[in-house]
Coordinates of C-alpha atoms in Angstrom, one line a residue:
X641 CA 43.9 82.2 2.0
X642 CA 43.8 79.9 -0.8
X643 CA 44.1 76.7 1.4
X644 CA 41.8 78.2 4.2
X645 CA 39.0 78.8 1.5
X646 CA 39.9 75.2 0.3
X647 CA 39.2 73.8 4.0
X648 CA 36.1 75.9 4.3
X649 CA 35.1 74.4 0.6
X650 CA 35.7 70.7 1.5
X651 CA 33.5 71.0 4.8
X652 CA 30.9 72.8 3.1
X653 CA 30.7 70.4 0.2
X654 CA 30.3 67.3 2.9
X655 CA 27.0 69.1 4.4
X656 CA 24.7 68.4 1.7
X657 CA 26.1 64.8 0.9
X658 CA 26.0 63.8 4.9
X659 CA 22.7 65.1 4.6
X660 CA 21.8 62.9 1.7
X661 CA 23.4 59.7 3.5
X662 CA 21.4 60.8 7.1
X663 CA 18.1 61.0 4.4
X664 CA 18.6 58.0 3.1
X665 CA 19.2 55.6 6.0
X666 CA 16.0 57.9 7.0
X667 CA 14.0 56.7 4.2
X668 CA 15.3 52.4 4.6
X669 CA 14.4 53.2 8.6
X670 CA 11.3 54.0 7.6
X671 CA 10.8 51.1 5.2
X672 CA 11.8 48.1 7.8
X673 CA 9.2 50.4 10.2
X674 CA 6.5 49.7 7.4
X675 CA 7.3 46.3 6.7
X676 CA 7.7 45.2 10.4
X677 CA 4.4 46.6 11.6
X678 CA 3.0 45.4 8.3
X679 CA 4.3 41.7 8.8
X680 CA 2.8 42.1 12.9
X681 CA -0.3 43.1 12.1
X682 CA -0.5 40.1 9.9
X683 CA 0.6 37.7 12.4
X684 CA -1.4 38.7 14.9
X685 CA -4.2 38.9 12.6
X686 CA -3.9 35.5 10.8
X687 CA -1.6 32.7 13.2
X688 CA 0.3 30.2 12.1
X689 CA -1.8 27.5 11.3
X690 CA -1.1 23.8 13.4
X691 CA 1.0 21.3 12.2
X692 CA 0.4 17.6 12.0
X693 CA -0.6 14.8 14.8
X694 CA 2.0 14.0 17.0
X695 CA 3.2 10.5 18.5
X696 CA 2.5 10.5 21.7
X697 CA 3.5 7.6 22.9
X698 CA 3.8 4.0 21.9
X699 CA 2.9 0.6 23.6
X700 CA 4.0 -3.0 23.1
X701 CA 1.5 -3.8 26.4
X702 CA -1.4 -5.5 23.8
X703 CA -0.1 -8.7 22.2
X704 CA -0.1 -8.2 18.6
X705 CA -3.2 -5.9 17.7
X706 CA -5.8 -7.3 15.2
X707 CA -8.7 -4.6 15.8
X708 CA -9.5 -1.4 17.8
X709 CA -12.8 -0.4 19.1
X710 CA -13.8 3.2 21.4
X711 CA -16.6 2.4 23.2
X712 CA -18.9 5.1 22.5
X713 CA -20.3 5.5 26.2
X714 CA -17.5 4.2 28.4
X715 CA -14.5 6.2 26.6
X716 CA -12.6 2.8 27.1
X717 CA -10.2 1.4 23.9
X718 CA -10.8 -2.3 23.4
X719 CA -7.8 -4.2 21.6
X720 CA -8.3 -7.6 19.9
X721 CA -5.5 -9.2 19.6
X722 CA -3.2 -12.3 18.7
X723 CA -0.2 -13.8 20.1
X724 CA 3.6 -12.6 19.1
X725 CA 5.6 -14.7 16.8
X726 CA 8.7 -15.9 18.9
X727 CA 7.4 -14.8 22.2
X728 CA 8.5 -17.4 24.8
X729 CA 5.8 -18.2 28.2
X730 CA 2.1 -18.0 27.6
X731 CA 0.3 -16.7 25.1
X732 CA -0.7 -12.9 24.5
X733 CA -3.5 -13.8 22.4
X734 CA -7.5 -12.1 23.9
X735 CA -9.3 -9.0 24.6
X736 CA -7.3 -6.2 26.1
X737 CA -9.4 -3.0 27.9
X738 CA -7.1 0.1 28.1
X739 CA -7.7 3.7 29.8
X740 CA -7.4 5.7 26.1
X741 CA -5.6 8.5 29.1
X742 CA -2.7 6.8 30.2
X743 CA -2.5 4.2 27.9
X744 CA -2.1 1.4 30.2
X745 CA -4.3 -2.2 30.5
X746 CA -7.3 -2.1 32.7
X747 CA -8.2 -5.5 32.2
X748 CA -7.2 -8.8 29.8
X749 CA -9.9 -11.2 28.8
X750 CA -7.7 -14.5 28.3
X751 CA -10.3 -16.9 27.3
X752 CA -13.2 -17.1 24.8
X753 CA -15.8 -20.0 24.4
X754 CA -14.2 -22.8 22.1
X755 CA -15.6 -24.8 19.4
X756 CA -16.1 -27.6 22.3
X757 CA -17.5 -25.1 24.3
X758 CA -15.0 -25.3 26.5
X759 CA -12.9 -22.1 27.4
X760 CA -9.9 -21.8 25.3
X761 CA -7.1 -18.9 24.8
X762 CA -8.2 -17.7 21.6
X763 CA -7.5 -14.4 19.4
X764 CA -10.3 -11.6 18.9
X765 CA -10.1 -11.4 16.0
X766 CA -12.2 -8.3 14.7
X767 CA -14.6 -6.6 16.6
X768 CA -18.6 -7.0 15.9
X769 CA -19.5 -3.8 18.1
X770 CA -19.8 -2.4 21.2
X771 CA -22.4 -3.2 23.8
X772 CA -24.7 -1.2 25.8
X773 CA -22.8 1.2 28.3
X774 CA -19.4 -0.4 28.2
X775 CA -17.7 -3.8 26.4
X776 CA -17.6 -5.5 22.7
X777 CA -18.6 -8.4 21.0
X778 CA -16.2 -9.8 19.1
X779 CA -15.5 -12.8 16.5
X780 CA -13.0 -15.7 18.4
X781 CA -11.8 -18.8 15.8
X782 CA -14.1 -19.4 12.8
X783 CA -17.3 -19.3 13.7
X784 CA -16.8 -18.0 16.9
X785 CA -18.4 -15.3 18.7
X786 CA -18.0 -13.4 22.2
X787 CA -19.3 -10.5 24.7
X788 CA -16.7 -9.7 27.4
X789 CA -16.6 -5.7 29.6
X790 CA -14.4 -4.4 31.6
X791 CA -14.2 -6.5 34.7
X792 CA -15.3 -10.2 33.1
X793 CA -12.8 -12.9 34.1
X794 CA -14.1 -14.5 30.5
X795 CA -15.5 -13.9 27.4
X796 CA -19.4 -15.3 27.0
X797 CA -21.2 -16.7 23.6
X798 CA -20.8 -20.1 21.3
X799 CA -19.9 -21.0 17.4
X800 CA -22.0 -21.5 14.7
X801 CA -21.9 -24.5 12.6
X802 CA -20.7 -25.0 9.1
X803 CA -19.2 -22.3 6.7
X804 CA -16.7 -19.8 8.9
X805 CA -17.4 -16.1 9.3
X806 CA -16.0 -13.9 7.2
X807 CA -17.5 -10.6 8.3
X808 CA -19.5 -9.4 11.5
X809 CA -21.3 -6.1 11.9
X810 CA -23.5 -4.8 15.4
X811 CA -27.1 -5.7 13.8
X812 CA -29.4 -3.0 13.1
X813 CA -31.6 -5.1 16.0
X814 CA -30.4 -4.1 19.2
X815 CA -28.5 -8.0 20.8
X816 CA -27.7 -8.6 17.4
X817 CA -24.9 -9.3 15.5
X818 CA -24.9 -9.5 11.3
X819 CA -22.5 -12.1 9.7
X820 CA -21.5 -13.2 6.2
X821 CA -21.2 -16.5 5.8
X822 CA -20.2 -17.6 2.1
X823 CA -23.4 -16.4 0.2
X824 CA -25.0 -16.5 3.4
X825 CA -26.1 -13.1 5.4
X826 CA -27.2 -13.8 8.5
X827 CA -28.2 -12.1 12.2
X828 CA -27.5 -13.8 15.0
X829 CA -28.3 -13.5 18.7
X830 CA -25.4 -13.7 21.1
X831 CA -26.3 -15.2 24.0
X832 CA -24.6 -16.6 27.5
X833 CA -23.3 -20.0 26.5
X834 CA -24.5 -19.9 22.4
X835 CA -25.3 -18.1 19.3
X836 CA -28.4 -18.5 17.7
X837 CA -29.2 -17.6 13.9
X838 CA -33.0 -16.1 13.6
X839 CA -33.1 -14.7 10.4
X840 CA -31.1 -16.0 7.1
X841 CA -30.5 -14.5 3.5
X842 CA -29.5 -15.8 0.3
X843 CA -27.1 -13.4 -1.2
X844 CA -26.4 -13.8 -5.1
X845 CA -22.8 -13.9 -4.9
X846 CA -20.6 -14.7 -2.2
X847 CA -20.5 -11.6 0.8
X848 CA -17.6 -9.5 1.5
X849 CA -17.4 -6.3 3.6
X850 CA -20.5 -4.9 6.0
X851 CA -21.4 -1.8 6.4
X852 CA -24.9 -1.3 9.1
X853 CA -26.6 1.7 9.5
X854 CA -29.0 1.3 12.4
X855 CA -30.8 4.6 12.5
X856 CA -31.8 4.1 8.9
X857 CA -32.2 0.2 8.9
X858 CA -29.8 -0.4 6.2
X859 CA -27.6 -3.0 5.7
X860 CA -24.6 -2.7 2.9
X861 CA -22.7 -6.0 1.7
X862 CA -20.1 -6.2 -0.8
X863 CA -20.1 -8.1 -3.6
X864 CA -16.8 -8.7 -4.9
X865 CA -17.3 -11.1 -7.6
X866 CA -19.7 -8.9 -9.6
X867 CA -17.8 -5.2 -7.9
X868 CA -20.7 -4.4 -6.5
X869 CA -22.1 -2.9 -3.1
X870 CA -25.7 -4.4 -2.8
X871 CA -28.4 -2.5 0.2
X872 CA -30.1 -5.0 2.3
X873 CA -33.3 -3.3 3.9
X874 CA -32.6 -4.4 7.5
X875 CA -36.5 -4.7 8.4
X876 CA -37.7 -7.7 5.9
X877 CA -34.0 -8.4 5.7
X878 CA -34.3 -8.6 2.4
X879 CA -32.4 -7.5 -0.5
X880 CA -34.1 -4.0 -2.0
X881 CA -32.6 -3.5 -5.3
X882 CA -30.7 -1.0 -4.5
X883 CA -26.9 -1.2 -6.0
X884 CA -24.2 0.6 -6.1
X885 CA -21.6 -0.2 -9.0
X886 CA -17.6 -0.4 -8.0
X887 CA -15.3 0.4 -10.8
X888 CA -11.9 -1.5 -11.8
X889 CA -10.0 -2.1 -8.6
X890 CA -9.2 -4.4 -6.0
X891 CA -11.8 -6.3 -4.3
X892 CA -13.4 -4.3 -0.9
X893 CA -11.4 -5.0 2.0
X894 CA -13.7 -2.8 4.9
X895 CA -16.6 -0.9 4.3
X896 CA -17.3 2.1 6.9
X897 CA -20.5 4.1 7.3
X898 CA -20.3 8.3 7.6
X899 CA -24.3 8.4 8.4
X900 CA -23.8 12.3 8.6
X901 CA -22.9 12.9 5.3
X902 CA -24.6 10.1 3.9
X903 CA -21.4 8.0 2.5
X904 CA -19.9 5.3 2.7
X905 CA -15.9 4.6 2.7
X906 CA -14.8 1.3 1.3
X907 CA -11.2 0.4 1.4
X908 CA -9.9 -1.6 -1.7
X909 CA -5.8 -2.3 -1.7
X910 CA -3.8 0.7 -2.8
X911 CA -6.9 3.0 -3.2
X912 CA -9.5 4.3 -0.3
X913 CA -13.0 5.0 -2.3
X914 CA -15.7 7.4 -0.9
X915 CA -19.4 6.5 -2.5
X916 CA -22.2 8.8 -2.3
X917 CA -25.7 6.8 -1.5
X918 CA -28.3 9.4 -2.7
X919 CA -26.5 9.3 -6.1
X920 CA -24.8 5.8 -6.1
X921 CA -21.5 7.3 -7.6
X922 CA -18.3 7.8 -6.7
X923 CA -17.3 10.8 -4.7
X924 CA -14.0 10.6 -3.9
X925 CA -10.7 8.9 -4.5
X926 CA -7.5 8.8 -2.3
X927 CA -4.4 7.0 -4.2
X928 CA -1.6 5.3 -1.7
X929 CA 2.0 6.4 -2.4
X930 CA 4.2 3.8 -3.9
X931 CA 4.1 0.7 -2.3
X932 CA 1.4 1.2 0.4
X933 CA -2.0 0.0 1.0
X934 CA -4.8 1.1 2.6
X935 CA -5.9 -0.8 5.9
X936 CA -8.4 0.8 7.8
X937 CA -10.2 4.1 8.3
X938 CA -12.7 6.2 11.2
X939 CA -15.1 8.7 10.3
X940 CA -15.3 11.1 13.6
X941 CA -18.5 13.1 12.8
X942 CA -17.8 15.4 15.6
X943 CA -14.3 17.1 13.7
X944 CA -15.6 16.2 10.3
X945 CA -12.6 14.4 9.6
X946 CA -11.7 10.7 8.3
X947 CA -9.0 8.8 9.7
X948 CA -7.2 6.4 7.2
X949 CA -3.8 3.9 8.0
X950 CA -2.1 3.2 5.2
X951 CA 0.9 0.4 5.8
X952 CA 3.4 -0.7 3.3
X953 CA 3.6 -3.9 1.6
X954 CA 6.4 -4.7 3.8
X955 CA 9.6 -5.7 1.4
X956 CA 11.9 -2.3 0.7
X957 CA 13.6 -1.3 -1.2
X958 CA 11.3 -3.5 -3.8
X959 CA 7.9 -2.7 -3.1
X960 CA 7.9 0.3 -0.5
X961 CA 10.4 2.4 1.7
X962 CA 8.7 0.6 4.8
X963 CA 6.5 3.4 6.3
X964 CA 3.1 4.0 6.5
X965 CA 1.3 6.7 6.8
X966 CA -1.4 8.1 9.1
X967 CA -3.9 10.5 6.7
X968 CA -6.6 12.9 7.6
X969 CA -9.6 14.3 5.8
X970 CA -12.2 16.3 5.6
X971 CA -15.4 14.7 5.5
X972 CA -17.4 17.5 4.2
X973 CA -14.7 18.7 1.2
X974 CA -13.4 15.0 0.7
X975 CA -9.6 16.3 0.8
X976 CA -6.7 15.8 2.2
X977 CA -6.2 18.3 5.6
X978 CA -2.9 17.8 5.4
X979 CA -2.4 17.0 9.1
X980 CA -1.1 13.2 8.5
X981 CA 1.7 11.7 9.7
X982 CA 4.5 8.7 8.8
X983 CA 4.2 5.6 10.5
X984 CA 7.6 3.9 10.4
X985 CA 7.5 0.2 10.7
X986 CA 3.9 -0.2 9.5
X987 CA 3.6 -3.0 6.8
X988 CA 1.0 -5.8 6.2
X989 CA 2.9 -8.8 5.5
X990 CA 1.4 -9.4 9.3
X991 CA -2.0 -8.3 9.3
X992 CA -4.0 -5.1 8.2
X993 CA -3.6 -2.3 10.8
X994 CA -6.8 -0.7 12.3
X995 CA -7.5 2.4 13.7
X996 CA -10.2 4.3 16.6
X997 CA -10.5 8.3 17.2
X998 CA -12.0 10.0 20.2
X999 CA -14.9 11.9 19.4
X1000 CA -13.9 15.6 18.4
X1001 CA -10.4 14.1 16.8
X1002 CA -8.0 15.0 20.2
X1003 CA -6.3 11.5 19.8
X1004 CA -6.3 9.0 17.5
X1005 CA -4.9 5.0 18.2
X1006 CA -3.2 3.5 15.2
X1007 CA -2.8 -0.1 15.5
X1008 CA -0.1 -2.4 13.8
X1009 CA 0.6 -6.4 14.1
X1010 CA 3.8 -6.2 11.8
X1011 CA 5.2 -4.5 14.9
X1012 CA 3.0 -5.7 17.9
X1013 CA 2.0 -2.0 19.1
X1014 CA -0.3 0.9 19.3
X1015 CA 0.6 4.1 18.9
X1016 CA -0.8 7.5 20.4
X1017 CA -1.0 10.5 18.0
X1018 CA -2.7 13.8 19.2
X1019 CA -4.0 16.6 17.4
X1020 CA -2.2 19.8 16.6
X1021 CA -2.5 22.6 19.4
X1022 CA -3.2 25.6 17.6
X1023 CA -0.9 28.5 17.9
X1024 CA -1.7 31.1 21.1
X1025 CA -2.8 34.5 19.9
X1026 CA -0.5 36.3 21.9
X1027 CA 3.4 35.7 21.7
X1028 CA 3.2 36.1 25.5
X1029 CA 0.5 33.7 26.5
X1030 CA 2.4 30.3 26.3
X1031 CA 0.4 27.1 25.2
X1032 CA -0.8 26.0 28.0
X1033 CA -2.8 28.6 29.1
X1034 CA -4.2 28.9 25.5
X1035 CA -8.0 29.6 25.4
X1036 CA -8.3 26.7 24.2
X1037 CA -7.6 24.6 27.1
X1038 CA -11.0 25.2 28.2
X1039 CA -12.7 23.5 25.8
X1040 CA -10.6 19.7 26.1
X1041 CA -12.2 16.6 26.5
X1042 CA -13.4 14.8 29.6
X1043 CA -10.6 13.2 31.3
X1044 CA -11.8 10.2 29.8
X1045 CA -11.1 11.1 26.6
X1046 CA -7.8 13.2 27.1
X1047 CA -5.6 13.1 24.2
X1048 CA -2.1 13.4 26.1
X1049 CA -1.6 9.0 27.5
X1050 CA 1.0 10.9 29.8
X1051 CA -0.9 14.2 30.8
X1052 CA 2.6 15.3 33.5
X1053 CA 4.9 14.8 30.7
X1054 CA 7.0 12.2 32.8
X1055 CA 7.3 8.7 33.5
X1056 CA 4.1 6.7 32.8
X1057 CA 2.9 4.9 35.8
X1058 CA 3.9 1.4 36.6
X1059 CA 2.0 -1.5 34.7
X1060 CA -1.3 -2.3 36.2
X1061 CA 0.2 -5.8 36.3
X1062 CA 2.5 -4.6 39.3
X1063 CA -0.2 -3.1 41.7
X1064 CA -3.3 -4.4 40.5
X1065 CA -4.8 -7.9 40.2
X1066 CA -3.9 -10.4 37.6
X1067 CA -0.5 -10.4 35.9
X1068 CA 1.4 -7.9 33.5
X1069 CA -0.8 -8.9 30.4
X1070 CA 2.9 -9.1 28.1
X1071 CA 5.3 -9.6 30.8
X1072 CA 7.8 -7.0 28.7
X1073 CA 5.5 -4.6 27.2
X1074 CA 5.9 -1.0 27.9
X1075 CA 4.7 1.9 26.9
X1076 CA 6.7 5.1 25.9
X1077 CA 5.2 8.6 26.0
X1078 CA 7.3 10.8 23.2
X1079 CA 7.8 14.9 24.1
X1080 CA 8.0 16.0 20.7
X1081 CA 5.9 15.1 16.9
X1082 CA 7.8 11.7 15.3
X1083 CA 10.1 11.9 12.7
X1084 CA 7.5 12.7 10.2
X1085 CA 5.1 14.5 12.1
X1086 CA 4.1 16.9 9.8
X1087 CA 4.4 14.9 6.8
X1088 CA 1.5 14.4 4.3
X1089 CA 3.4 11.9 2.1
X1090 CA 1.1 12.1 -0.8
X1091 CA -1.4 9.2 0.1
X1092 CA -4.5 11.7 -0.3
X1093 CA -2.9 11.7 -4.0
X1094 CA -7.0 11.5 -5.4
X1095 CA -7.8 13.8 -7.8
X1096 CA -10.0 15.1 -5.1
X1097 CA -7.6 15.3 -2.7
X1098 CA -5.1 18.0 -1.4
X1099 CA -1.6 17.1 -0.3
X1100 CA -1.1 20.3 1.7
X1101 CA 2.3 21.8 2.9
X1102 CA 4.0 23.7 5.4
X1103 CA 2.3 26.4 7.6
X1104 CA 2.7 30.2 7.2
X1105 CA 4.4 31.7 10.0
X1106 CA 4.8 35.7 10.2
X1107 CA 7.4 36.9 12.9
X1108 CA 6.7 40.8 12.9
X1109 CA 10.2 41.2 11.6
X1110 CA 11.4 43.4 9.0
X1111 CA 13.4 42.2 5.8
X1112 CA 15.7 44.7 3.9
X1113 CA 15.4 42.6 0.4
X1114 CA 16.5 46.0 -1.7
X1115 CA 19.8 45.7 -0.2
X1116 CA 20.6 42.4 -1.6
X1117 CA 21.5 41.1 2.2
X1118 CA 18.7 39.4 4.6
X1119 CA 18.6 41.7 7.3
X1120 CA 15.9 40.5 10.2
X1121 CA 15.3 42.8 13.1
X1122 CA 12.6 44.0 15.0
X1123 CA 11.0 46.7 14.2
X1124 CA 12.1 48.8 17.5
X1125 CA 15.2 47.5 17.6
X1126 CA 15.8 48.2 13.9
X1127 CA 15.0 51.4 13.8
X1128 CA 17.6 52.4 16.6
X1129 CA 20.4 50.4 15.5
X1130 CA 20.3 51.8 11.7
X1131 CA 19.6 55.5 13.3
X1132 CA 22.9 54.9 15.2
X1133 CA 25.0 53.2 12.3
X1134 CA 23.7 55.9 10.0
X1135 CA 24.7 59.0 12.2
X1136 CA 28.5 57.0 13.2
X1137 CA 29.2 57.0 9.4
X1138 CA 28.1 60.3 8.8
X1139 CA 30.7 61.4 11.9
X1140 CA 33.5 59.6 10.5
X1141 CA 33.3 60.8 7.3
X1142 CA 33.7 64.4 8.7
X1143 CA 36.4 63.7 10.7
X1144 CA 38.5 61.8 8.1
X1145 CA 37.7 64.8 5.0
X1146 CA 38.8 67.2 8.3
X1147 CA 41.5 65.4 9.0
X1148 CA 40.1 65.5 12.4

């Protein structure tokens, strides 16, 4: 009697502490319910945001690159460029035309007038501007300048005589290119077989950087002596007082117009300077990481962002790691976006490294001569909306560019066709360039380094990513499941522990 009552005592006891247990896992089922739908909602509601640009692919098909150029009506990429240091065979100096899709050479300009004016093989140097529907003019030897499109068999133009050219802008007169000579500011005509100075100024100090807005008939010239940024009125071509005052740096190595916002960027060693023209102060700063420089920067008025290469001095461990760093901005918040990315290899003991962006930002060509290549970086895809829809039928999709302007230089994903060189007239322009498309972001894709390191500036981080699964952080254990999934499998645990603790109080 005793031990049957005991029996009947021990089961009854277990009921309400099974029921407590099945109540509990209950209430924790519950919770990862909660916090699951909670943490899907949110997803769904707020998606990850895109990384950084990623490589694309990578080209050694263009000599050694000195300058890039878009055209802004043909879509076609323009590379000035040297020869290669040790490169056996002819020279890879001229003016290369490649399709900004594929990445391969349309067309090589060899040869440029001469200072005999006589064709010669010469380098193009820096770019002057683009020319009406397609082609550049561009600055050849010292005093040297050219025209050459897609198509010539030659570049066309003369030299000037005496001092050499130090800077070249597209004039605010349409034919026109303005130069700085020494102290000398000048606009030239460019014509078939010579260029012709017709009108001359006398600048107080000895010119530096251009900057030339041609809507507003303005002309900017640096003044490095005296750190100042002087406005020529393009009209009288004449200087109107206006001035701009630089503070302690390093003398202006490029100036480059935003017209939009009214700005200009000037580029000076191991800082990038924004300066507002209404007020004539300083809006912005951006501060290179340790050991890098700033070497060239686009303003893309259709994104609103700023494009900026920064390359390293060239000599780690002692005065950089030996990457550079591609940086983007926001033009209207002047700060750091966050969607950079490192440029291995990039120093300047070479040259200074340049840089061109299709309109609306979808690719972006970052030259460097340390390395002799160009590299192809695309935009971040943003995440689809649904986990179900994949990327490529994203919504989107609809809105890329023109072919002409397609981001992707290998839009299949596979081999890059042959070298124009093989099937088209003329010769491979290198003889052993190529051009690599690369699947994935580089090794740094998403980095941000800390070159937008301006007080104004914002160094960004990772992106938030929210899978819609639930977390048990009470328990002192990560436990990630889905929230369907959860809910069964603790409902199943919870109702097998409850069993077996019957059966072994039971005996059973």
């Amino acid at each position: 009697m005793t031990a049957s009552f005991g029996a009947r005592g021990r089961s009854a006891l277990l009921r309400p502490r099974a029921a407590g247990a099945l109540a509990g896992i209950t209430g924790v089922v519950l919770t990862v319910v909660v916090v699951s739908a909670s943490a899907g909602a949110a997803g769904a509601a707020d998606p990850p945001e895109p990384d950084g640009y990623e490589q694309s692919a990578r080209s050694t098909s263009v000599g050694k690159p000195m300058d890039l150029l878009l055209h802004p009506e043909s879509g076609k990429l323009y590379v000035g460029a040297d020869t290669v240091a040790g490169t056996t065979g002819e020279s890879l100096a001229g003016l290369y035309v490649v399709d900004p899709e594929s990445g391969q050479v349309l067309n090589r300009v060899r040869n440029s007038p001469g200072s005999t004016g006589q064709p010669a093989q010469l380098p193009a140097k820096r770019f002057a501007g683009p020319l009406p529907g397609d082609g550049v003019r561009y600055l050849v030897g010292l005093r040297g300048i050219a025209a050459a499109k897609d198509g010539d068999p030659a570049g066309r133009g003369g030299w000037l005589t005496g001092t050499s050219i130090t800077q070249a802008k597209a004039g605010a007169k349409d034919g026109t290119v303005v130069v700085v000579r020494g102290t000398k500011l000048e606009e030239v005509a460019v014509g078939e077989t010579a260029v012709t100075v017709e009108r001359s100024l006398t600048l107080p100090a000895a010119g530096g950087p251009l900057a030339v807005d041609t809507a507003a008939g303005q002309i900017w010239v640096a003044d490095n002596a005296n750190s100042l940024l002087r406005r020529v009125d393009s009209a009288g071509f004449a200087l109107d007082g206006k001035e701009i005052p630089l503070g302690a740096g390093a003398a202006v190595s490029f100036l480059e117009w935003d017209t939009g916002r009214g700005v200009l960027w000037a580029g000076r060693g191991t800082a990038l300077e924004v300066y507002d023209i209404s007020s004539g102060k300083l809006a912005a700063t951006f501060e290179a990481k340790p050991g890098d420089s700033i070497g060239d920067v686009a303003v893309d008025p259709r994104s609103g962002q700023a494009f900026a290469v920064w390359q390293d001095f060239g000599n780690p461990p002692e005065e950089g790691d030996g990457v550079g760093q591609l940086s983007v901005y926001d033009t209207a918040t002047l700060k750091d976006t966050g969607k950079g990315a490192e440029l291995p290899g990039y120093s300047g003991q070479l040259g200074s490294s340049s840089i061109a962006v299709t309109p609306g930002g979808d690719s972006v060509f970052v030259a460097s001569p340390a390395d002799a290549s160009l590299t192809t970086f695309r935009a971040p895809v943003p995440p689809s909306s649904s986990p179900s829809t994949p990327p490529s039928s994203s919504p989107s999709d609809s809105a890329s560019p023109s072919p002409s302007l397609s981001a992707s230089p290998t839009p299949s994903g596979g081999t890059p066709d042959p070298d124009p060189g093989d099937t088209g007239p003329g010769t491979d322009p290198t003889g052993t360039g190529t051009i690599v498309p690369v699947d994935g972001p580089s090794a740094g894709g998403g980095s941000v380094g800390g070159t937008g390191g301006g007080a104004q500036s914002t160094t960004g981080g990772g992106s938030l990513t929210t899978t819609g699964d639930g977390s048990l952080a009470s328990t002192g254990t990560d436990v990630l499941l889905p929230a369907a999934a959860g809910t069964a499998a603790l409902l199943t645990a919870g109702t097998a522990a409850v069993l077996w603790r019957r059966r072994r109080t039971s005996g059973g």
